[in-house]
JSON list of C-alpha atoms in Angstrom, two decimals:
[
{"chain": "A", "resi": 4, "resn": "MET", "atom": "CA", "xyz": [55.07, -0.50, -250.77]},
{"chain": "A", "resi": 5, "resn": "ILE", "atom": "CA", "xyz": [57.36, -0.99, -247.78]},
{"chain": "A", "resi": 6, "resn": "GLU", "atom": "CA", "xyz": [55.35, -0.48, -244.55]},
{"chain": "A", "resi": 7, "resn": "VAL", "atom": "CA", "xyz": [57.03, 1.65, -241.91]},
{"chain": "A", "resi": 8, "resn": "LEU", "atom": "CA", "xyz": [56.38, 2.15, -238.11]},
{"chain": "A", "resi": 9, "resn": "VAL", "atom": "CA", "xyz": [57.89, 5.61, -236.67]},
{"chain": "A", "resi": 10, "resn": "VAL", "atom": "CA", "xyz": [58.17, 5.52, -233.07]},
{"chain": "A", "resi": 11, "resn": "ASP", "atom": "CA", "xyz": [59.38, 8.56, -231.31]},
{"chain": "A", "resi": 12, "resn": "ASP", "atom": "CA", "xyz": [58.85, 9.96, -227.81]},
{"chain": "A", "resi": 13, "resn": "ASP", "atom": "CA", "xyz": [58.12, 13.35, -229.24]},
{"chain": "A", "resi": 14, "resn": "THR", "atom": "CA", "xyz": [54.69, 13.26, -231.38]},
{"chain": "A", "resi": 15, "resn": "ARG", "atom": "CA", "xyz": [55.69, 16.26, -233.44]},
{"chain": "A", "resi": 16, "resn": "VAL", "atom": "CA", "xyz": [59.08, 14.92, -234.48]},
{"chain": "A", "resi": 17, "resn": "ALA", "atom": "CA", "xyz": [57.09, 11.60, -235.21]},
{"chain": "A", "resi": 18, "resn": "ARG", "atom": "CA", "xyz": [54.83, 13.45, -237.39]},
{"chain": "A", "resi": 19, "resn": "VAL", "atom": "CA", "xyz": [57.43, 15.07, -239.25]},
{"chain": "A", "resi": 20, "resn": "ASN", "atom": "CA", "xyz": [59.38, 12.00, -239.68]},
{"chain": "A", "resi": 21, "resn": "ALA", "atom": "CA", "xyz": [56.30, 10.17, -240.93]},
{"chain": "A", "resi": 22, "resn": "ALA", "atom": "CA", "xyz": [55.84, 12.95, -243.53]},
{"chain": "A", "resi": 23, "resn": "TYR", "atom": "CA", "xyz": [59.59, 12.74, -244.51]},
{"chain": "A", "resi": 24, "resn": "VAL", "atom": "CA", "xyz": [59.14, 8.50, -245.11]},
{"chain": "A", "resi": 25, "resn": "GLU", "atom": "CA", "xyz": [56.06, 9.40, -247.04]},
{"chain": "A", "resi": 26, "resn": "LYS", "atom": "CA", "xyz": [57.90, 11.66, -249.47]},
{"chain": "A", "resi": 27, "resn": "VAL", "atom": "CA", "xyz": [60.33, 8.47, -250.28]},
{"chain": "A", "resi": 28, "resn": "PRO", "atom": "CA", "xyz": [58.80, 6.47, -253.25]},
{"chain": "A", "resi": 29, "resn": "GLY", "atom": "CA", "xyz": [58.00, 3.10, -252.20]},
{"chain": "A", "resi": 30, "resn": "PHE", "atom": "CA", "xyz": [57.44, 3.56, -248.50]},
{"chain": "A", "resi": 31, "resn": "HIS", "atom": "CA", "xyz": [54.44, 4.07, -246.60]},
{"chain": "A", "resi": 32, "resn": "VAL", "atom": "CA", "xyz": [53.74, 4.92, -242.93]},
{"chain": "A", "resi": 33, "resn": "ALA", "atom": "CA", "xyz": [51.95, 2.17, -241.05]},
{"chain": "A", "resi": 34, "resn": "GLY", "atom": "CA", "xyz": [51.88, 4.08, -237.66]},
{"chain": "A", "resi": 35, "resn": "GLN", "atom": "CA", "xyz": [53.38, 6.19, -235.21]},
{"chain": "A", "resi": 36, "resn": "HIS", "atom": "CA", "xyz": [53.61, 4.89, -231.72]},
{"chain": "A", "resi": 37, "resn": "SER", "atom": "CA", "xyz": [55.05, 4.58, -228.06]},
{"chain": "A", "resi": 38, "resn": "ALA", "atom": "CA", "xyz": [57.28, 1.54, -227.51]},
{"chain": "A", "resi": 39, "resn": "LEU", "atom": "CA", "xyz": [54.49, -0.62, -226.07]},
{"chain": "A", "resi": 40, "resn": "GLU", "atom": "CA", "xyz": [52.05, 0.24, -228.75]},
{"chain": "A", "resi": 41, "resn": "ALA", "atom": "CA", "xyz": [54.55, -0.68, -231.38]},
{"chain": "A", "resi": 42, "resn": "LEU", "atom": "CA", "xyz": [55.40, -4.04, -229.84]},
{"chain": "A", "resi": 43, "resn": "ARG", "atom": "CA", "xyz": [51.51, -4.54, -230.39]},
{"chain": "A", "resi": 44, "resn": "SER", "atom": "CA", "xyz": [51.40, -3.05, -233.74]},
{"chain": "A", "resi": 45, "resn": "VAL", "atom": "CA", "xyz": [53.99, -5.57, -235.08]},
{"chain": "A", "resi": 46, "resn": "GLU", "atom": "CA", "xyz": [52.12, -8.22, -233.85]},
{"chain": "A", "resi": 47, "resn": "ARG", "atom": "CA", "xyz": [48.69, -7.16, -235.00]},
{"chain": "A", "resi": 48, "resn": "LEU", "atom": "CA", "xyz": [49.06, -5.30, -238.47]},
{"chain": "A", "resi": 49, "resn": "PRO", "atom": "CA", "xyz": [49.25, -7.50, -241.54]},
{"chain": "A", "resi": 50, "resn": "ARG", "atom": "CA", "xyz": [52.74, -6.17, -242.38]},
{"chain": "A", "resi": 51, "resn": "VAL", "atom": "CA", "xyz": [55.51, -3.92, -240.95]},
{"chain": "A", "resi": 52, "resn": "ASP", "atom": "CA", "xyz": [58.73, -4.35, -242.75]},
{"chain": "A", "resi": 53, "resn": "LEU", "atom": "CA", "xyz": [60.64, -1.73, -241.06]},
{"chain": "A", "resi": 54, "resn": "ILE", "atom": "CA", "xyz": [60.73, 0.43, -237.80]},
{"chain": "A", "resi": 55, "resn": "LEU", "atom": "CA", "xyz": [62.33, 4.03, -237.48]},
{"chain": "A", "resi": 56, "resn": "LEU", "atom": "CA", "xyz": [63.24, 3.58, -233.77]},
{"chain": "A", "resi": 57, "resn": "ASP", "atom": "CA", "xyz": [63.93, 6.36, -230.97]},
{"chain": "A", "resi": 58, "resn": "HIS", "atom": "CA", "xyz": [66.13, 5.14, -227.96]},
{"chain": "A", "resi": 59, "resn": "TYR", "atom": "CA", "xyz": [64.61, 7.72, -225.48]},
{"chain": "A", "resi": 60, "resn": "LEU", "atom": "CA", "xyz": [61.15, 6.59, -225.21]},
{"chain": "A", "resi": 61, "resn": "PRO", "atom": "CA", "xyz": [58.82, 7.06, -222.10]},
{"chain": "A", "resi": 62, "resn": "ASP", "atom": "CA", "xyz": [57.79, 3.48, -221.52]},
{"chain": "A", "resi": 63, "resn": "ARG", "atom": "CA", "xyz": [61.11, 1.72, -222.36]},
{"chain": "A", "resi": 64, "resn": "THR", "atom": "CA", "xyz": [64.18, 2.10, -224.26]},
{"chain": "A", "resi": 65, "resn": "GLY", "atom": "CA", "xyz": [64.46, 1.53, -228.00]},
{"chain": "A", "resi": 66, "resn": "LEU", "atom": "CA", "xyz": [66.96, -1.18, -227.29]},
{"chain": "A", "resi": 67, "resn": "GLU", "atom": "CA", "xyz": [64.67, -2.88, -225.07]},
{"chain": "A", "resi": 68, "resn": "VAL", "atom": "CA", "xyz": [61.98, -2.81, -227.58]},
{"chain": "A", "resi": 69, "resn": "VAL", "atom": "CA", "xyz": [64.34, -4.64, -229.93]},
{"chain": "A", "resi": 70, "resn": "GLN", "atom": "CA", "xyz": [64.94, -7.09, -227.26]},
{"chain": "A", "resi": 71, "resn": "GLU", "atom": "CA", "xyz": [61.48, -7.70, -226.76]},
{"chain": "A", "resi": 72, "resn": "MET", "atom": "CA", "xyz": [60.77, -8.38, -230.25]},
{"chain": "A", "resi": 73, "resn": "ARG", "atom": "CA", "xyz": [63.73, -10.72, -230.85]},
{"chain": "A", "resi": 74, "resn": "ARG", "atom": "CA", "xyz": [62.37, -12.71, -227.59]},
{"chain": "A", "resi": 75, "resn": "ARG", "atom": "CA", "xyz": [58.80, -12.82, -229.18]},
{"chain": "A", "resi": 76, "resn": "GLY", "atom": "CA", "xyz": [60.62, -13.99, -232.40]},
{"chain": "A", "resi": 77, "resn": "LEU", "atom": "CA", "xyz": [59.73, -10.91, -234.41]},
{"chain": "A", "resi": 78, "resn": "GLN", "atom": "CA", "xyz": [62.17, -10.14, -237.10]},
{"chain": "A", "resi": 79, "resn": "THR", "atom": "CA", "xyz": [60.85, -6.91, -238.34]},
{"chain": "A", "resi": 80, "resn": "ASP", "atom": "CA", "xyz": [64.11, -4.78, -239.49]},
{"chain": "A", "resi": 81, "resn": "VAL", "atom": "CA", "xyz": [65.07, -1.81, -237.13]},
{"chain": "A", "resi": 82, "resn": "ILE", "atom": "CA", "xyz": [67.02, 1.65, -238.10]},
{"chain": "A", "resi": 83, "resn": "MET", "atom": "CA", "xyz": [67.60, 3.48, -234.94]},
{"chain": "A", "resi": 84, "resn": "VAL", "atom": "CA", "xyz": [66.57, 7.14, -235.18]},
{"chain": "A", "resi": 85, "resn": "THR", "atom": "CA", "xyz": [67.92, 8.87, -232.00]},
{"chain": "A", "resi": 86, "resn": "ALA", "atom": "CA", "xyz": [69.94, 11.45, -230.32]},
{"chain": "A", "resi": 87, "resn": "ALA", "atom": "CA", "xyz": [71.59, 8.65, -228.24]},
{"chain": "A", "resi": 88, "resn": "ARG", "atom": "CA", "xyz": [75.25, 8.86, -229.80]},
{"chain": "A", "resi": 89, "resn": "ASP", "atom": "CA", "xyz": [77.14, 7.11, -226.69]},
{"chain": "A", "resi": 90, "resn": "VAL", "atom": "CA", "xyz": [79.37, 4.43, -228.16]},
{"chain": "A", "resi": 91, "resn": "SER", "atom": "CA", "xyz": [77.67, 1.76, -225.96]},
{"chain": "A", "resi": 92, "resn": "THR", "atom": "CA", "xyz": [74.50, 2.40, -227.28]},
{"chain": "A", "resi": 93, "resn": "VAL", "atom": "CA", "xyz": [75.41, 2.36, -230.61]},
{"chain": "A", "resi": 94, "resn": "GLN", "atom": "CA", "xyz": [77.17, -1.24, -230.16]},
{"chain": "A", "resi": 95, "resn": "ALA", "atom": "CA", "xyz": [74.29, -2.69, -228.39]},
{"chain": "A", "resi": 96, "resn": "ALA", "atom": "CA", "xyz": [72.11, -1.65, -231.57]},
{"chain": "A", "resi": 97, "resn": "MET", "atom": "CA", "xyz": [74.66, -3.06, -233.84]},
{"chain": "A", "resi": 98, "resn": "ARG", "atom": "CA", "xyz": [74.61, -6.51, -231.71]},
{"chain": "A", "resi": 99, "resn": "GLN", "atom": "CA", "xyz": [70.86, -6.81, -231.23]},
{"chain": "A", "resi": 100, "resn": "GLY", "atom": "CA", "xyz": [70.26, -6.46, -235.01]},
{"chain": "A", "resi": 101, "resn": "ALA", "atom": "CA", "xyz": [69.56, -2.94, -235.99]},
{"chain": "A", "resi": 102, "resn": "LEU", "atom": "CA", "xyz": [70.34, -2.57, -239.62]},
{"chain": "A", "resi": 103, "resn": "GLN", "atom": "CA", "xyz": [71.43, 1.32, -239.29]},
{"chain": "A", "resi": 104, "resn": "TYR", "atom": "CA", "xyz": [71.62, 4.13, -236.89]},
{"chain": "A", "resi": 105, "resn": "LEU", "atom": "CA", "xyz": [70.68, 7.66, -237.67]},
{"chain": "A", "resi": 106, "resn": "VAL", "atom": "CA", "xyz": [71.76, 10.24, -235.18]},
{"chain": "A", "resi": 107, "resn": "LYS", "atom": "CA", "xyz": [69.64, 13.11, -234.45]},
{"chain": "A", "resi": 108, "resn": "PRO", "atom": "CA", "xyz": [69.66, 15.92, -235.47]},
{"chain": "A", "resi": 109, "resn": "PHE", "atom": "CA", "xyz": [69.26, 14.90, -239.17]},
{"chain": "A", "resi": 110, "resn": "ALA", "atom": "CA", "xyz": [67.52, 16.72, -242.50]},
{"chain": "A", "resi": 111, "resn": "PHE", "atom": "CA", "xyz": [65.28, 14.66, -244.81]},
{"chain": "A", "resi": 112, "resn": "ALA", "atom": "CA", "xyz": [68.15, 13.84, -246.98]},
{"chain": "A", "resi": 113, "resn": "GLY", "atom": "CA", "xyz": [70.04, 11.84, -244.20]},
{"chain": "A", "resi": 114, "resn": "LEU", "atom": "CA", "xyz": [66.64, 9.95, -243.59]},
{"chain": "A", "resi": 115, "resn": "ARG", "atom": "CA", "xyz": [66.08, 9.46, -247.44]},
{"chain": "A", "resi": 116, "resn": "ALA", "atom": "CA", "xyz": [69.42, 7.99, -247.91]},
{"chain": "A", "resi": 117, "resn": "LYS", "atom": "CA", "xyz": [68.92, 5.27, -245.37]},
{"chain": "A", "resi": 118, "resn": "LEU", "atom": "CA", "xyz": [65.71, 4.50, -246.70]},
{"chain": "A", "resi": 119, "resn": "GLU", "atom": "CA", "xyz": [66.80, 4.32, -250.38]},
{"chain": "A", "resi": 120, "resn": "ALA", "atom": "CA", "xyz": [69.60, 1.88, -249.23]},
{"chain": "A", "resi": 121, "resn": "TYR", "atom": "CA", "xyz": [67.22, -0.21, -247.34]},
{"chain": "A", "resi": 122, "resn": "ALA", "atom": "CA", "xyz": [64.98, -0.47, -250.40]},
{"chain": "A", "resi": 123, "resn": "GLY", "atom": "CA", "xyz": [67.63, -1.43, -252.59]},
{"chain": "A", "resi": 124, "resn": "LEU", "atom": "CA", "xyz": [68.96, -4.40, -249.79]},
{"chain": "A", "resi": 125, "resn": "ARG", "atom": "CA", "xyz": [65.52, -5.76, -250.16]},
{"chain": "A", "resi": 126, "resn": "ARG", "atom": "CA", "xyz": [65.29, -5.69, -253.36]},
{"chain": "A", "resi": 127, "resn": "THR", "atom": "CA", "xyz": [68.61, -7.76, -253.59]},
{"chain": "A", "resi": 128, "resn": "LEU", "atom": "CA", "xyz": [67.31, -9.94, -250.72]},
{"chain": "A", "resi": 129, "resn": "ASP", "atom": "CA", "xyz": [63.99, -10.64, -252.52]},
{"chain": "A", "resi": 130, "resn": "GLY", "atom": "CA", "xyz": [66.14, -12.18, -255.40]},
{"chain": "A", "resi": 131, "resn": "GLY", "atom": "CA", "xyz": [67.06, -15.13, -253.40]},
{"chain": "A", "resi": 132, "resn": "GLY", "atom": "CA", "xyz": [69.49, -17.88, -254.64]},
{"chain": "A", "resi": 133, "resn": "GLU", "atom": "CA", "xyz": [72.92, -18.02, -253.63]},
{"chain": "A", "resi": 134, "resn": "ALA", "atom": "CA", "xyz": [75.71, -15.30, -253.76]},
{"chain": "A", "resi": 135, "resn": "GLU", "atom": "CA", "xyz": [79.21, -15.13, -254.61]},
{"chain": "A", "resi": 136, "resn": "GLN", "atom": "CA", "xyz": [81.64, -12.99, -252.51]},
{"chain": "A", "resi": 137, "resn": "ALA", "atom": "CA", "xyz": [81.22, -9.91, -254.56]},
{"chain": "A", "resi": 138, "resn": "GLU", "atom": "CA", "xyz": [77.42, -10.23, -254.09]},
{"chain": "A", "resi": 139, "resn": "VAL", "atom": "CA", "xyz": [77.82, -10.79, -250.53]},
{"chain": "A", "resi": 140, "resn": "ASP", "atom": "CA", "xyz": [80.09, -7.86, -250.21]},
{"chain": "A", "resi": 141, "resn": "ARG", "atom": "CA", "xyz": [77.43, -5.81, -251.78]},
{"chain": "A", "resi": 142, "resn": "ILE", "atom": "CA", "xyz": [74.71, -6.85, -249.68]},
{"chain": "A", "resi": 143, "resn": "PHE", "atom": "CA", "xyz": [76.64, -6.02, -246.46]},
{"chain": "A", "resi": 144, "resn": "GLY", "atom": "CA", "xyz": [77.77, -2.52, -247.62]},
{"chain": "A", "resi": 145, "resn": "ALA", "atom": "CA", "xyz": [74.21, -1.87, -249.13]},
{"chain": "A", "resi": 146, "resn": "LEU", "atom": "CA", "xyz": [73.41, 0.48, -246.04]},
{"chain": "A", "resi": 147, "resn": "SER", "atom": "CA", "xyz": [76.50, 2.37, -246.13]},
{"chain": "A", "resi": 148, "resn": "ALA", "atom": "CA", "xyz": [75.12, 5.13, -248.19]},
{"chain": "A", "resi": 149, "resn": "PRO", "atom": "CA", "xyz": [76.34, 8.64, -247.25]},
{"chain": "A", "resi": 150, "resn": "SER", "atom": "CA", "xyz": [73.78, 10.36, -245.01]},
{"chain": "A", "resi": 151, "resn": "GLU", "atom": "CA", "xyz": [75.09, 14.23, -245.57]},
{"chain": "A", "resi": 152, "resn": "PRO", "atom": "CA", "xyz": [72.23, 16.17, -247.04]},
{"chain": "A", "resi": 153, "resn": "GLY", "atom": "CA", "xyz": [73.01, 17.95, -250.31]},
{"chain": "A", "resi": 154, "resn": "LEU", "atom": "CA", "xyz": [73.14, 21.53, -249.19]},
{"chain": "A", "resi": 155, "resn": "PRO", "atom": "CA", "xyz": [74.50, 24.76, -251.17]},
{"chain": "A", "resi": 156, "resn": "LYS", "atom": "CA", "xyz": [78.24, 25.36, -250.93]},
{"chain": "A", "resi": 157, "resn": "GLY", "atom": "CA", "xyz": [78.88, 27.04, -247.65]},
{"chain": "A", "resi": 158, "resn": "HIS", "atom": "CA", "xyz": [76.03, 25.62, -245.62]},
{"chain": "A", "resi": 159, "resn": "SER", "atom": "CA", "xyz": [76.56, 23.26, -242.79]},
{"chain": "A", "resi": 160, "resn": "PRO", "atom": "CA", "xyz": [74.07, 20.41, -242.31]},
{"chain": "A", "resi": 161, "resn": "THR", "atom": "CA", "xyz": [74.51, 20.61, -238.85]},
{"chain": "A", "resi": 162, "resn": "THR", "atom": "CA", "xyz": [73.35, 24.29, -238.57]},
{"chain": "A", "resi": 163, "resn": "ALA", "atom": "CA", "xyz": [70.71, 23.63, -240.94]},
{"chain": "A", "resi": 164, "resn": "GLU", "atom": "CA", "xyz": [69.38, 20.86, -238.63]},
{"chain": "A", "resi": 165, "resn": "LEU", "atom": "CA", "xyz": [69.55, 23.15, -235.67]},
{"chain": "A", "resi": 166, "resn": "VAL", "atom": "CA", "xyz": [67.63, 25.66, -236.92]},
{"chain": "A", "resi": 167, "resn": "ARG", "atom": "CA", "xyz": [65.03, 22.91, -238.43]},
{"chain": "A", "resi": 168, "resn": "GLN", "atom": "CA", "xyz": [64.83, 21.48, -234.88]},
{"chain": "A", "resi": 169, "resn": "CYS", "atom": "CA", "xyz": [64.18, 24.92, -233.49]},
{"chain": "A", "resi": 170, "resn": "LEU", "atom": "CA", "xyz": [61.30, 25.63, -235.60]},
{"chain": "A", "resi": 171, "resn": "LEU", "atom": "CA", "xyz": [60.18, 22.28, -235.18]},
{"chain": "A", "resi": 172, "resn": "LYS", "atom": "CA", "xyz": [59.93, 22.50, -231.64]},
{"chain": "A", "resi": 173, "resn": "ALA", "atom": "CA", "xyz": [58.44, 26.00, -231.53]},
{"chain": "A", "resi": 174, "resn": "ASP", "atom": "CA", "xyz": [54.90, 26.94, -230.67]},
{"chain": "A", "resi": 175, "resn": "GLY", "atom": "CA", "xyz": [54.55, 29.25, -233.33]},
{"chain": "A", "resi": 176, "resn": "PRO", "atom": "CA", "xyz": [56.42, 31.48, -236.13]},
{"chain": "A", "resi": 177, "resn": "LEU", "atom": "CA", "xyz": [59.95, 32.72, -234.99]},
{"chain": "A", "resi": 178, "resn": "SER", "atom": "CA", "xyz": [62.29, 35.65, -235.84]},
{"chain": "A", "resi": 179, "resn": "ALA", "atom": "CA", "xyz": [65.75, 35.33, -237.02]},
{"chain": "A", "resi": 180, "resn": "GLN", "atom": "CA", "xyz": [66.67, 37.00, -233.91]},
{"chain": "A", "resi": 181, "resn": "GLU", "atom": "CA", "xyz": [64.87, 34.36, -231.88]},
{"chain": "A", "resi": 182, "resn": "ILE", "atom": "CA", "xyz": [66.28, 31.30, -233.75]},
{"chain": "A", "resi": 183, "resn": "ALA", "atom": "CA", "xyz": [69.90, 32.67, -232.98]},
{"chain": "A", "resi": 184, "resn": "GLU", "atom": "CA", "xyz": [69.15, 33.04, -229.33]},
{"chain": "A", "resi": 185, "resn": "ARG", "atom": "CA", "xyz": [67.97, 29.60, -228.94]},
{"chain": "A", "resi": 186, "resn": "THR", "atom": "CA", "xyz": [70.48, 27.83, -231.32]},
{"chain": "A", "resi": 187, "resn": "GLY", "atom": "CA", "xyz": [73.63, 29.91, -230.56]},
{"chain": "A", "resi": 188, "resn": "VAL", "atom": "CA", "xyz": [74.28, 31.27, -234.02]},
{"chain": "A", "resi": 189, "resn": "SER", "atom": "CA", "xyz": [74.32, 34.63, -235.31]},
{"chain": "A", "resi": 190, "resn": "ARG", "atom": "CA", "xyz": [71.23, 36.45, -236.58]},
{"chain": "A", "resi": 191, "resn": "GLN", "atom": "CA", "xyz": [72.98, 36.57, -239.84]},
{"chain": "A", "resi": 192, "resn": "THR", "atom": "CA", "xyz": [73.58, 32.88, -239.94]},
{"chain": "A", "resi": 193, "resn": "ALA", "atom": "CA", "xyz": [69.99, 32.08, -238.65]},
{"chain": "A", "resi": 194, "resn": "GLN", "atom": "CA", "xyz": [68.40, 34.36, -241.37]},
{"chain": "A", "resi": 195, "resn": "ARG", "atom": "CA", "xyz": [70.59, 32.85, -244.10]},
{"chain": "A", "resi": 196, "resn": "TYR", "atom": "CA", "xyz": [69.61, 29.31, -243.10]},
{"chain": "A", "resi": 197, "resn": "LEU", "atom": "CA", "xyz": [65.75, 30.35, -242.75]},
{"chain": "A", "resi": 198, "resn": "LYS", "atom": "CA", "xyz": [65.93, 31.60, -246.26]},
{"chain": "A", "resi": 199, "resn": "LEU", "atom": "CA", "xyz": [67.29, 28.27, -247.53]},
{"chain": "A", "resi": 200, "resn": "LEU", "atom": "CA", "xyz": [64.62, 26.51, -245.70]},
{"chain": "A", "resi": 201, "resn": "GLU", "atom": "CA", "xyz": [62.03, 28.75, -247.15]},
{"chain": "A", "resi": 202, "resn": "ARG", "atom": "CA", "xyz": [62.90, 28.49, -250.59]},
{"chain": "A", "resi": 203, "resn": "THR", "atom": "CA", "xyz": [63.19, 24.86, -250.42]},
{"chain": "A", "resi": 204, "resn": "GLY", "atom": "CA", "xyz": [59.62, 24.80, -249.07]},
{"chain": "A", "resi": 205, "resn": "ARG", "atom": "CA", "xyz": [60.43, 23.46, -245.86]},
{"chain": "A", "resi": 206, "resn": "ALA", "atom": "CA", "xyz": [59.75, 26.61, -243.93]},
{"chain": "A", "resi": 207, "resn": "ARG", "atom": "CA", "xyz": [57.13, 28.95, -244.19]},
{"chain": "A", "resi": 208, "resn": "LEU", "atom": "CA", "xyz": [57.31, 32.70, -244.25]},
{"chain": "A", "resi": 209, "resn": "THR", "atom": "CA", "xyz": [54.83, 35.12, -242.37]},
{"chain": "A", "resi": 210, "resn": "LEU", "atom": "CA", "xyz": [55.27, 38.93, -241.83]},
{"chain": "A", "resi": 211, "resn": "LYS", "atom": "CA", "xyz": [54.36, 40.61, -238.48]},
{"chain": "A", "resi": 212, "resn": "TYR", "atom": "CA", "xyz": [53.40, 44.34, -238.97]},
{"chain": "A", "resi": 213, "resn": "GLY", "atom": "CA", "xyz": [54.23, 46.69, -236.42]},
{"chain": "A", "resi": 214, "resn": "ASP", "atom": "CA", "xyz": [53.52, 50.49, -235.68]},
{"chain": "A", "resi": 215, "resn": "ALA", "atom": "CA", "xyz": [56.30, 51.65, -238.09]},
{"chain": "A", "resi": 216, "resn": "GLY", "atom": "CA", "xyz": [58.98, 50.51, -240.23]},
{"chain": "A", "resi": 217, "resn": "ARG", "atom": "CA", "xyz": [59.51, 47.45, -242.10]},
{"chain": "A", "resi": 218, "resn": "PRO", "atom": "CA", "xyz": [57.43, 44.37, -241.23]},
{"chain": "A", "resi": 219, "resn": "GLU", "atom": "CA", "xyz": [59.41, 41.30, -239.23]},
{"chain": "A", "resi": 220, "resn": "HIS", "atom": "CA", "xyz": [59.80, 38.15, -241.02]},
{"chain": "A", "resi": 221, "resn": "ARG", "atom": "CA", "xyz": [58.88, 35.15, -239.16]},
{"chain": "A", "resi": 222, "resn": "TYR", "atom": "CA", "xyz": [59.25, 31.64, -239.95]},
{"chain": "A", "resi": 223, "resn": "GLU", "atom": "CA", "xyz": [57.52, 28.20, -238.99]},
{"chain": "A", "resi": 224, "resn": "TRP", "atom": "CA", "xyz": [58.08, 24.72, -240.19]},
{"chain": "A", "resi": 225, "resn": "ALA", "atom": "CA", "xyz": [55.86, 24.11, -243.21]},
{"chain": "A", "resi": 226, "resn": "THR", "atom": "CA", "xyz": [54.95, 20.52, -242.33]},
{"chain": "A", "resi": 227, "resn": "ARG", "atom": "CA", "xyz": [53.61, 21.60, -238.89]},
{"chain": "A", "resi": 228, "resn": "ALA", "atom": "CA", "xyz": [50.27, 19.54, -238.23]}
]
């Protein structure tokens, strides 16, 4: 099993990302931590192979965590999973040894593609020995797997992730109208994506009955703890 540390400033997001990791065969979540706890865990746990690392952390930035890890001689692999999308941060992450960079918001398929590519890279590297140019090219390109989630025709990954994030951050079930108001999409669009998430088991549908008329459909994220 590949042991993964999930480091995010939002505990709810960390729980969902950890659940995503556990859904990918061959991966196991070793823990969910803040920046300081992550550094301690990498040194204390028997093995941490990979860190999914947010950049915006309350105690220090993700890049500072990577810098401190390298200063301590810790070579644990890192995939940045963050909303930070400025080129300077992406460039700094690359120069400090981050293997990949996944921009929030993202869907499960995007993270799964990165993890599966990482597992493939480890299998290649674990073989050891010498590599011809073709093998070197394959190693360096191993993490370039596409991250676009597979959605039905006519659906946007960006819109799907907006709806997912809205459900994830909500304190309780939301209606399509409430989702529309919070995300800026139309009510019809919100309803279409909510039905898709509900059909695929990622959102849970509940009915709210009023004094008269049809019940209101309300949705919440299915993996909420």
